Amino acid sequence: METFFLRGSSLSSIPSSSLNHRSTFRPINRRPCLRAQQSDGSATDIPPGEFKVRNSQDEIAATQGIRIRRRPPTGPPLHYVGPFEFRLQNEGNTPRNILEEIVWNKDTEVAQMRGKKPLYTLKKAVDMAPPPRDFIAALKASYLRTGMPALIAEVKKASPSRGVLREDFDPVEIAKAYEKGGAACLSVLTDAKYFQGSFENLEAIRNAGVTCPILCKEFIVDAWQLYYARAKGADAVLLIAAILPDLDIKYMTKICKLIGLTPLVEVHDENEMDRILEIDGIQLIGINNRNLETFEVDISNTKKLLEGERGEKIKQKDIIVVGESGLFTPADVAYVQEAGVKAILVGESIVKQKDPTIGIAELFGKDISAA
Ligand SMILES: O=C(O)c1ccccc1NCC(=O)[C@H](O)[C@H](O)COP(=O)(O)O
């Protein structure tokens, strides 16, 4: 049920569309403060600044075509109509799709982790971390060696769209099998809630003698996470254009450079691709064939985003493109290679195989480990 909190003495200036039968009104006092409803139904005052910051972040993001909103601090944002404030309870405090839900959870998770490990302690851990490996050089070397897209093999136990992919999940064994099969790099999912991943997996793989550079596959919403990923041994991180406004991508890319991480900037549609192509210094772009809001997978998305002027611009800028998601067969690999990718990111089709080394050979239609 929708609940409106109202300030003022008359209802006459509220748009009639807001005054439907599912809404209830609660006149509250005239003191100028913001009021949020708690999960137990009680109300609490919250600092006006916090709402302003989150709301203006969302407004800036929306002007760039970003649909994913950031989590409101303690409930739905207030709306102002004339002298009134009112709250549409189900509009602002309920994620609209799975990606928004993941991002809101990540906002909360990161806030808690930051409390336990402030940035200054993380910076020390970054200094102590093993030196970063060159992610892009590994992709290029593999492409030159095999003449086929370099493989970023994903260590993925589960996903929101497919559930558990592999019950007997030993991340280190899987990573070693991928390396043996000819993977150029690894992608390790670190989100626990939706993917059953962890930073312990990433660290364990890094410490097990695997030499492939490692992408930390996370939902990055805060620069703090970049330092955390590097401190845990990551060589690259994913920056998702559907979540991050341009300024965040520019800022985070700079931090990545500073601490030796390679950013893989992920796009899914033309608008995101165009935004990223306007940003200087991006060397690696991933085209996700999966729509992260609907789970729909269509590998022709890679081709669509590499056609025409966009493809030309990518060549001029010498950007390496990674085709991501939904790749299962040699024909799929050939299709995205033909479209212009020099690397692919694959999870499900190889992690589900009893022996992931053989899974890689089946994906490419040949053994790429010795090519
Ligand atoms: O995989 C999902 O269900 C998913 C849902 C919501 C956000 C992200 C999601 N996946 C991340 C990825 O894009 C894939 O793990 C990656 O590209 C590999 O895809 P696949 O080869 O299809 O496993």
mmCIF file with all atom_site columns, C-alpha atoms in Angstrom, residues 29-204:
data_model
loop_
_atom_site.group_PDB
_atom_site.id
_atom_site.type_symbol
_atom_site.label_atom_id
_atom_site.label_alt_id
_atom_site.label_comp_id
_atom_site.label_asym_id
_atom_site.label_entity_id
_atom_site.label_seq_id
_atom_site.pdbx_PDB_ins_code
_atom_site.Cartn_x
_atom_site.Cartn_y
_atom_site.Cartn_z
_atom_site.occupancy
_atom_site.B_iso_or_equiv
_atom_site.pdbx_formal_charge
_atom_site.auth_seq_id
_atom_site.auth_comp_id
_atom_site.auth_asym_id
_atom_site.auth_atom_id
_atom_site.pdbx_PDB_model_num
ATOM 1   C CA . ASN A 1 29  ? 4.104  18.732  11.681  1.00 0.00 ? 29  ASN A CA 1
ATOM 2   C CA . ARG A 1 30  ? 5.333  21.807  9.858   1.00 0.00 ? 30  ARG A CA 1
ATOM 3   C CA . ARG A 1 31  ? 8.931  21.559  11.030  1.00 0.00 ? 31  ARG A CA 1
ATOM 4   C CA . PRO A 1 32  ? 11.152 21.454  7.906   1.00 0.00 ? 32  PRO A CA 1
ATOM 5   C CA . CYS A 1 33  ? 12.778 18.051  8.212   1.00 0.00 ? 33  CYS A CA 1
ATOM 6   C CA . LEU A 1 34  ? 12.848 14.844  6.198   1.00 0.00 ? 34  LEU A CA 1
ATOM 7   C CA . ARG A 1 35  ? 11.090 11.830  7.500   1.00 0.00 ? 35  ARG A CA 1
ATOM 8   C CA . ALA A 1 36  ? 11.684 8.244   6.464   1.00 0.00 ? 36  ALA A CA 1
ATOM 9   C CA . GLN A 1 37  ? 9.561  5.253   7.203   1.00 0.00 ? 37  GLN A CA 1
ATOM 10  C CA . GLN A 1 38  ? 11.326 2.319   8.858   1.00 0.00 ? 38  GLN A CA 1
ATOM 11  C CA . SER A 1 39  ? 10.605 -1.309  8.014   1.00 0.00 ? 39  SER A CA 1
ATOM 12  C CA . ASP A 1 40  ? 8.604  -1.614  11.282  1.00 0.00 ? 40  ASP A CA 1
ATOM 13  C CA . GLY A 1 41  ? 6.327  1.215   10.174  1.00 0.00 ? 41  GLY A CA 1
ATOM 14  C CA . SER A 1 42  ? 7.731  3.847   12.531  1.00 0.00 ? 42  SER A CA 1
ATOM 15  C CA . ALA A 1 43  ? 9.143  7.077   11.148  1.00 0.00 ? 43  ALA A CA 1
ATOM 16  C CA . THR A 1 44  ? 12.531 8.657   11.679  1.00 0.00 ? 44  THR A CA 1
ATOM 17  C CA . ASP A 1 45  ? 14.086 11.999  10.781  1.00 0.00 ? 45  ASP A CA 1
ATOM 18  C CA . ILE A 1 46  ? 17.072 11.774  8.489   1.00 0.00 ? 46  ILE A CA 1
ATOM 19  C CA . PRO A 1 47  ? 19.564 14.436  7.403   1.00 0.00 ? 47  PRO A CA 1
ATOM 20  C CA . PRO A 1 48  ? 18.165 16.337  4.400   1.00 0.00 ? 48  PRO A CA 1
ATOM 21  C CA . GLY A 1 49  ? 21.642 16.376  2.813   1.00 0.00 ? 49  GLY A CA 1
ATOM 22  C CA . GLU A 1 50  ? 21.696 12.618  2.418   1.00 0.00 ? 50  GLU A CA 1
ATOM 23  C CA . PHE A 1 51  ? 18.531 12.560  0.330   1.00 0.00 ? 51  PHE A CA 1
ATOM 24  C CA . LYS A 1 52  ? 19.727 15.515  -1.706  1.00 0.00 ? 52  LYS A CA 1
ATOM 25  C CA . VAL A 1 53  ? 23.013 13.809  -2.580  1.00 0.00 ? 53  VAL A CA 1
ATOM 26  C CA . ARG A 1 54  ? 21.399 10.496  -3.556  1.00 0.00 ? 54  ARG A CA 1
ATOM 27  C CA . ASN A 1 55  ? 18.634 12.218  -5.503  1.00 0.00 ? 55  ASN A CA 1
ATOM 28  C CA . SER A 1 56  ? 21.006 14.450  -7.404  1.00 0.00 ? 56  SER A CA 1
ATOM 29  C CA . GLN A 1 57  ? 23.248 11.437  -8.181  1.00 0.00 ? 57  GLN A CA 1
ATOM 30  C CA . ASP A 1 58  ? 20.246 9.700   -9.699  1.00 0.00 ? 58  ASP A CA 1
ATOM 31  C CA . GLU A 1 59  ? 19.253 12.823  -11.606 1.00 0.00 ? 59  GLU A CA 1
ATOM 32  C CA . ILE A 1 60  ? 22.733 13.169  -13.147 1.00 0.00 ? 60  ILE A CA 1
ATOM 33  C CA . ALA A 1 61  ? 22.774 9.465   -13.974 1.00 0.00 ? 61  ALA A CA 1
ATOM 34  C CA . ALA A 1 62  ? 19.337 9.684   -15.607 1.00 0.00 ? 62  ALA A CA 1
ATOM 35  C CA . THR A 1 63  ? 20.536 12.459  -17.940 1.00 0.00 ? 63  THR A CA 1
ATOM 36  C CA . GLN A 1 64  ? 23.116 9.935   -19.207 1.00 0.00 ? 64  GLN A CA 1
ATOM 37  C CA . GLY A 1 65  ? 20.418 7.331   -19.824 1.00 0.00 ? 65  GLY A CA 1
ATOM 38  C CA . ILE A 1 66  ? 21.256 5.338   -16.687 1.00 0.00 ? 66  ILE A CA 1
ATOM 39  C CA . ARG A 1 67  ? 18.124 3.649   -15.372 1.00 0.00 ? 67  ARG A CA 1
ATOM 40  C CA . ILE A 1 68  ? 19.678 2.071   -12.276 1.00 0.00 ? 68  ILE A CA 1
ATOM 41  C CA . ARG A 1 69  ? 18.992 4.214   -9.202  1.00 0.00 ? 69  ARG A CA 1
ATOM 42  C CA . ARG A 1 70  ? 21.115 4.176   -6.072  1.00 0.00 ? 70  ARG A CA 1
ATOM 43  C CA . ARG A 1 71  ? 19.649 2.969   -2.812  1.00 0.00 ? 71  ARG A CA 1
ATOM 44  C CA . PRO A 1 72  ? 17.773 5.652   -0.887  1.00 0.00 ? 72  PRO A CA 1
ATOM 45  C CA . PRO A 1 73  ? 19.327 5.877   2.608   1.00 0.00 ? 73  PRO A CA 1
ATOM 46  C CA . THR A 1 74  ? 16.278 4.962   4.700   1.00 0.00 ? 74  THR A CA 1
ATOM 47  C CA . GLY A 1 75  ? 13.324 4.710   2.446   1.00 0.00 ? 75  GLY A CA 1
ATOM 48  C CA . PRO A 1 76  ? 11.697 6.397   -0.484  1.00 0.00 ? 76  PRO A CA 1
ATOM 49  C CA . PRO A 1 77  ? 12.640 9.902   -1.492  1.00 0.00 ? 77  PRO A CA 1
ATOM 50  C CA . LEU A 1 78  ? 10.158 12.632  -0.668  1.00 0.00 ? 78  LEU A CA 1
ATOM 51  C CA . HIS A 1 79  ? 8.297  14.474  -3.343  1.00 0.00 ? 79  HIS A CA 1
ATOM 52  C CA . TYR A 1 80  ? 7.369  18.096  -3.030  1.00 0.00 ? 80  TYR A CA 1
ATOM 53  C CA . VAL A 1 81  ? 4.150  19.489  -4.396  1.00 0.00 ? 81  VAL A CA 1
ATOM 54  C CA . GLY A 1 82  ? 3.594  23.101  -3.454  1.00 0.00 ? 82  GLY A CA 1
ATOM 55  C CA . PRO A 1 83  ? 3.748  23.346  0.334   1.00 0.00 ? 83  PRO A CA 1
ATOM 56  C CA . PHE A 1 84  ? 3.433  19.581  0.760   1.00 0.00 ? 84  PHE A CA 1
ATOM 57  C CA . GLU A 1 85  ? 5.783  16.695  1.059   1.00 0.00 ? 85  GLU A CA 1
ATOM 58  C CA . PHE A 1 86  ? 4.464  13.261  0.259   1.00 0.00 ? 86  PHE A CA 1
ATOM 59  C CA . ARG A 1 87  ? 5.898  9.845   -0.035  1.00 0.00 ? 87  ARG A CA 1
ATOM 60  C CA . LEU A 1 88  ? 5.072  7.198   -2.636  1.00 0.00 ? 88  LEU A CA 1
ATOM 61  C CA . GLN A 1 89  ? 6.163  4.256   -0.612  1.00 0.00 ? 89  GLN A CA 1
ATOM 62  C CA . ASN A 1 90  ? 6.471  1.628   -3.330  1.00 0.00 ? 90  ASN A CA 1
ATOM 63  C CA . GLU A 1 91  ? 8.116  3.799   -5.908  1.00 0.00 ? 91  GLU A CA 1
ATOM 64  C CA . GLY A 1 92  ? 11.325 4.818   -4.213  1.00 0.00 ? 92  GLY A CA 1
ATOM 65  C CA . ASN A 1 93  ? 12.198 2.009   -1.847  1.00 0.00 ? 93  ASN A CA 1
ATOM 66  C CA . THR A 1 94  ? 11.679 -1.040  -4.024  1.00 0.00 ? 94  THR A CA 1
ATOM 67  C CA . PRO A 1 95  ? 14.319 -2.038  -6.595  1.00 0.00 ? 95  PRO A CA 1
ATOM 68  C CA . ARG A 1 96  ? 12.829 -2.105  -10.067 1.00 0.00 ? 96  ARG A CA 1
ATOM 69  C CA . ASN A 1 97  ? 14.886 -5.024  -11.395 1.00 0.00 ? 97  ASN A CA 1
ATOM 70  C CA . ILE A 1 98  ? 17.572 -7.505  -10.386 1.00 0.00 ? 98  ILE A CA 1
ATOM 71  C CA . LEU A 1 99  ? 20.485 -5.232  -11.266 1.00 0.00 ? 99  LEU A CA 1
ATOM 72  C CA . GLU A 1 100 ? 19.046 -2.426  -9.154  1.00 0.00 ? 100 GLU A CA 1
ATOM 73  C CA . GLU A 1 101 ? 18.526 -4.904  -6.302  1.00 0.00 ? 101 GLU A CA 1
ATOM 74  C CA . ILE A 1 102 ? 22.146 -6.089  -6.563  1.00 0.00 ? 102 ILE A CA 1
ATOM 75  C CA . VAL A 1 103 ? 23.385 -2.488  -6.563  1.00 0.00 ? 103 VAL A CA 1
ATOM 76  C CA . TRP A 1 104 ? 21.301 -1.534  -3.518  1.00 0.00 ? 104 TRP A CA 1
ATOM 77  C CA . ASN A 1 105 ? 22.591 -4.552  -1.623  1.00 0.00 ? 105 ASN A CA 1
ATOM 78  C CA . LYS A 1 106 ? 26.117 -3.698  -2.674  1.00 0.00 ? 106 LYS A CA 1
ATOM 79  C CA . ASP A 1 107 ? 25.683 -0.123  -1.411  1.00 0.00 ? 107 ASP A CA 1
ATOM 80  C CA . THR A 1 108 ? 24.781 -1.490  2.024   1.00 0.00 ? 108 THR A CA 1
ATOM 81  C CA . GLU A 1 109 ? 27.492 -4.162  1.992   1.00 0.00 ? 109 GLU A CA 1
ATOM 82  C CA . VAL A 1 110 ? 30.226 -1.720  0.992   1.00 0.00 ? 110 VAL A CA 1
ATOM 83  C CA . ALA A 1 111 ? 29.148 0.802   3.638   1.00 0.00 ? 111 ALA A CA 1
ATOM 84  C CA . GLN A 1 112 ? 29.544 -1.930  6.273   1.00 0.00 ? 112 GLN A CA 1
ATOM 85  C CA . MET A 1 113 ? 32.887 -3.129  4.912   1.00 0.00 ? 113 MET A CA 1
ATOM 86  C CA . ARG A 1 114 ? 34.247 0.414   4.739   1.00 0.00 ? 114 ARG A CA 1
ATOM 87  C CA . GLY A 1 115 ? 33.368 0.835   8.404   1.00 0.00 ? 115 GLY A CA 1
ATOM 88  C CA . LYS A 1 116 ? 35.498 -2.186  9.273   1.00 0.00 ? 116 LYS A CA 1
ATOM 89  C CA . LYS A 1 117 ? 38.378 -1.389  6.911   1.00 0.00 ? 117 LYS A CA 1
ATOM 90  C CA . PRO A 1 118 ? 38.812 2.317   6.327   1.00 0.00 ? 118 PRO A CA 1
ATOM 91  C CA . LEU A 1 119 ? 40.664 3.477   3.233   1.00 0.00 ? 119 LEU A CA 1
ATOM 92  C CA . TYR A 1 120 ? 43.919 4.285   5.018   1.00 0.00 ? 120 TYR A CA 1
ATOM 93  C CA . THR A 1 121 ? 44.308 0.671   6.215   1.00 0.00 ? 121 THR A CA 1
ATOM 94  C CA . LEU A 1 122 ? 43.418 -0.592  2.744   1.00 0.00 ? 122 LEU A CA 1
ATOM 95  C CA . LYS A 1 123 ? 46.043 1.622   1.141   1.00 0.00 ? 123 LYS A CA 1
ATOM 96  C CA . LYS A 1 124 ? 48.672 -0.064  3.290   1.00 0.00 ? 124 LYS A CA 1
ATOM 97  C CA . ALA A 1 125 ? 47.360 -3.474  2.190   1.00 0.00 ? 125 ALA A CA 1
ATOM 98  C CA . VAL A 1 126 ? 47.556 -2.358  -1.446  1.00 0.00 ? 126 VAL A CA 1
ATOM 99  C CA . ASP A 1 127 ? 51.236 -1.521  -0.951  1.00 0.00 ? 127 ASP A CA 1
ATOM 100 C CA . MET A 1 128 ? 51.811 -5.037  0.425   1.00 0.00 ? 128 MET A CA 1
ATOM 101 C CA . ALA A 1 129 ? 49.839 -6.833  -2.307  1.00 0.00 ? 129 ALA A CA 1
ATOM 102 C CA . PRO A 1 130 ? 51.611 -8.935  -4.952  1.00 0.00 ? 130 PRO A CA 1
ATOM 103 C CA . PRO A 1 131 ? 52.460 -6.742  -7.964  1.00 0.00 ? 131 PRO A CA 1
ATOM 104 C CA . PRO A 1 132 ? 49.688 -6.517  -10.572 1.00 0.00 ? 132 PRO A CA 1
ATOM 105 C CA . ARG A 1 133 ? 49.907 -8.626  -13.720 1.00 0.00 ? 133 ARG A CA 1
ATOM 106 C CA . ASP A 1 134 ? 49.326 -7.086  -17.132 1.00 0.00 ? 134 ASP A CA 1
ATOM 107 C CA . PHE A 1 135 ? 45.803 -8.119  -18.083 1.00 0.00 ? 135 PHE A CA 1
ATOM 108 C CA . ILE A 1 136 ? 45.808 -6.511  -21.527 1.00 0.00 ? 136 ILE A CA 1
ATOM 109 C CA . ALA A 1 137 ? 49.240 -7.894  -22.453 1.00 0.00 ? 137 ALA A CA 1
ATOM 110 C CA . ALA A 1 138 ? 48.004 -11.396 -21.582 1.00 0.00 ? 138 ALA A CA 1
ATOM 111 C CA . LEU A 1 139 ? 44.962 -10.966 -23.856 1.00 0.00 ? 139 LEU A CA 1
ATOM 112 C CA . LYS A 1 140 ? 47.084 -9.657  -26.725 1.00 0.00 ? 140 LYS A CA 1
ATOM 113 C CA . ALA A 1 141 ? 49.667 -12.439 -26.378 1.00 0.00 ? 141 ALA A CA 1
ATOM 114 C CA . SER A 1 142 ? 46.968 -15.103 -26.421 1.00 0.00 ? 142 SER A CA 1
ATOM 115 C CA . TYR A 1 143 ? 45.259 -13.598 -29.483 1.00 0.00 ? 143 TYR A CA 1
ATOM 116 C CA . LEU A 1 144 ? 48.567 -13.470 -31.333 1.00 0.00 ? 144 LEU A CA 1
ATOM 117 C CA . ARG A 1 145 ? 49.436 -17.014 -30.304 1.00 0.00 ? 145 ARG A CA 1
ATOM 118 C CA . THR A 1 146 ? 46.131 -18.683 -31.233 1.00 0.00 ? 146 THR A CA 1
ATOM 119 C CA . GLY A 1 147 ? 44.602 -16.365 -33.838 1.00 0.00 ? 147 GLY A CA 1
ATOM 120 C CA . MET A 1 148 ? 41.376 -16.747 -31.861 1.00 0.00 ? 148 MET A CA 1
ATOM 121 C CA . PRO A 1 149 ? 39.750 -14.529 -29.250 1.00 0.00 ? 149 PRO A CA 1
ATOM 122 C CA . ALA A 1 150 ? 41.681 -14.643 -25.981 1.00 0.00 ? 150 ALA A CA 1
ATOM 123 C CA . LEU A 1 151 ? 39.671 -16.376 -23.258 1.00 0.00 ? 151 LEU A CA 1
ATOM 124 C CA . ILE A 1 152 ? 38.787 -14.772 -19.950 1.00 0.00 ? 152 ILE A CA 1
ATOM 125 C CA . ALA A 1 153 ? 37.488 -17.843 -18.142 1.00 0.00 ? 153 ALA A CA 1
ATOM 126 C CA . GLU A 1 154 ? 35.005 -17.183 -15.378 1.00 0.00 ? 154 GLU A CA 1
ATOM 127 C CA . VAL A 1 155 ? 35.091 -18.935 -12.019 1.00 0.00 ? 155 VAL A CA 1
ATOM 128 C CA . LYS A 1 156 ? 31.342 -18.833 -11.443 1.00 0.00 ? 156 LYS A CA 1
ATOM 129 C CA . LYS A 1 157 ? 29.452 -21.032 -9.020  1.00 0.00 ? 157 LYS A CA 1
ATOM 130 C CA . ALA A 1 158 ? 25.957 -19.606 -9.430  1.00 0.00 ? 158 ALA A CA 1
ATOM 131 C CA . SER A 1 159 ? 24.057 -16.726 -10.959 1.00 0.00 ? 159 SER A CA 1
ATOM 132 C CA . PRO A 1 160 ? 20.691 -15.045 -10.485 1.00 0.00 ? 160 PRO A CA 1
ATOM 133 C CA . SER A 1 161 ? 19.556 -16.161 -13.947 1.00 0.00 ? 161 SER A CA 1
ATOM 134 C CA . ARG A 1 162 ? 20.765 -19.772 -13.878 1.00 0.00 ? 162 ARG A CA 1
ATOM 135 C CA . GLY A 1 163 ? 20.945 -20.727 -10.185 1.00 0.00 ? 163 GLY A CA 1
ATOM 136 C CA . VAL A 1 164 ? 23.751 -23.071 -9.126  1.00 0.00 ? 164 VAL A CA 1
ATOM 137 C CA . LEU A 1 165 ? 25.904 -23.999 -12.117 1.00 0.00 ? 165 LEU A CA 1
ATOM 138 C CA . ARG A 1 166 ? 28.209 -26.415 -10.363 1.00 0.00 ? 166 ARG A CA 1
ATOM 139 C CA . GLU A 1 167 ? 27.647 -28.171 -7.031  1.00 0.00 ? 167 GLU A CA 1
ATOM 140 C CA . ASP A 1 168 ? 31.194 -29.593 -6.624  1.00 0.00 ? 168 ASP A CA 1
ATOM 141 C CA . PHE A 1 169 ? 32.755 -26.150 -6.823  1.00 0.00 ? 169 PHE A CA 1
ATOM 142 C CA . ASP A 1 170 ? 36.476 -25.963 -6.052  1.00 0.00 ? 170 ASP A CA 1
ATOM 143 C CA . PRO A 1 171 ? 37.599 -22.526 -7.266  1.00 0.00 ? 171 PRO A CA 1
ATOM 144 C CA . VAL A 1 172 ? 41.313 -23.317 -7.273  1.00 0.00 ? 172 VAL A CA 1
ATOM 145 C CA . GLU A 1 173 ? 40.857 -26.603 -9.176  1.00 0.00 ? 173 GLU A CA 1
ATOM 146 C CA . ILE A 1 174 ? 38.629 -24.855 -11.716 1.00 0.00 ? 174 ILE A CA 1
ATOM 147 C CA . ALA A 1 175 ? 41.112 -21.996 -12.147 1.00 0.00 ? 175 ALA A CA 1
ATOM 148 C CA . LYS A 1 176 ? 43.975 -24.451 -12.696 1.00 0.00 ? 176 LYS A CA 1
ATOM 149 C CA . ALA A 1 177 ? 41.900 -26.395 -15.219 1.00 0.00 ? 177 ALA A CA 1
ATOM 150 C CA . TYR A 1 178 ? 41.157 -23.164 -17.079 1.00 0.00 ? 178 TYR A CA 1
ATOM 151 C CA . GLU A 1 179 ? 44.829 -22.212 -17.173 1.00 0.00 ? 179 GLU A CA 1
ATOM 152 C CA . LYS A 1 180 ? 45.755 -25.684 -18.416 1.00 0.00 ? 180 LYS A CA 1
ATOM 153 C CA . GLY A 1 181 ? 43.105 -25.380 -21.138 1.00 0.00 ? 181 GLY A CA 1
ATOM 154 C CA . GLY A 1 182 ? 44.658 -22.178 -22.504 1.00 0.00 ? 182 GLY A CA 1
ATOM 155 C CA . ALA A 1 183 ? 42.752 -19.363 -20.769 1.00 0.00 ? 183 ALA A CA 1
ATOM 156 C CA . ALA A 1 184 ? 44.586 -16.037 -21.086 1.00 0.00 ? 184 ALA A CA 1
ATOM 157 C CA . CYS A 1 185 ? 42.993 -14.520 -17.981 1.00 0.00 ? 185 CYS A CA 1
ATOM 158 C CA . LEU A 1 186 ? 40.526 -15.468 -15.268 1.00 0.00 ? 186 LEU A CA 1
ATOM 159 C CA . SER A 1 187 ? 37.399 -13.739 -14.033 1.00 0.00 ? 187 SER A CA 1
ATOM 160 C CA . VAL A 1 188 ? 36.520 -14.472 -10.416 1.00 0.00 ? 188 VAL A CA 1
ATOM 161 C CA . LEU A 1 189 ? 33.072 -13.585 -9.111  1.00 0.00 ? 189 LEU A CA 1
ATOM 162 C CA . THR A 1 190 ? 33.341 -12.130 -5.638  1.00 0.00 ? 190 THR A CA 1
ATOM 163 C CA . ASP A 1 191 ? 29.714 -11.304 -4.883  1.00 0.00 ? 191 ASP A CA 1
ATOM 164 C CA . ALA A 1 192 ? 28.427 -13.722 -2.253  1.00 0.00 ? 192 ALA A CA 1
ATOM 165 C CA . LYS A 1 193 ? 24.690 -13.025 -2.149  1.00 0.00 ? 193 LYS A CA 1
ATOM 166 C CA . TYR A 1 194 ? 23.790 -13.489 -5.810  1.00 0.00 ? 194 TYR A CA 1
ATOM 167 C CA . PHE A 1 195 ? 26.712 -15.480 -7.252  1.00 0.00 ? 195 PHE A CA 1
ATOM 168 C CA . GLN A 1 196 ? 28.019 -17.463 -4.257  1.00 0.00 ? 196 GLN A CA 1
ATOM 169 C CA . GLY A 1 197 ? 31.441 -15.983 -4.933  1.00 0.00 ? 197 GLY A CA 1
ATOM 170 C CA . SER A 1 198 ? 33.979 -14.509 -2.533  1.00 0.00 ? 198 SER A CA 1
ATOM 171 C CA . PHE A 1 199 ? 37.215 -12.599 -2.144  1.00 0.00 ? 199 PHE A CA 1
ATOM 172 C CA . GLU A 1 200 ? 38.552 -15.706 -0.392  1.00 0.00 ? 200 GLU A CA 1
ATOM 173 C CA . ASN A 1 201 ? 38.184 -17.522 -3.731  1.00 0.00 ? 201 ASN A CA 1
ATOM 174 C CA . LEU A 1 202 ? 40.099 -14.776 -5.487  1.00 0.00 ? 202 LEU A CA 1
ATOM 175 C CA . GLU A 1 203 ? 42.886 -14.791 -2.900  1.00 0.00 ? 203 GLU A CA 1
ATOM 176 C CA . ALA A 1 204 ? 43.083 -18.581 -2.884  1.00 0.00 ? 204 ALA A CA 1
#
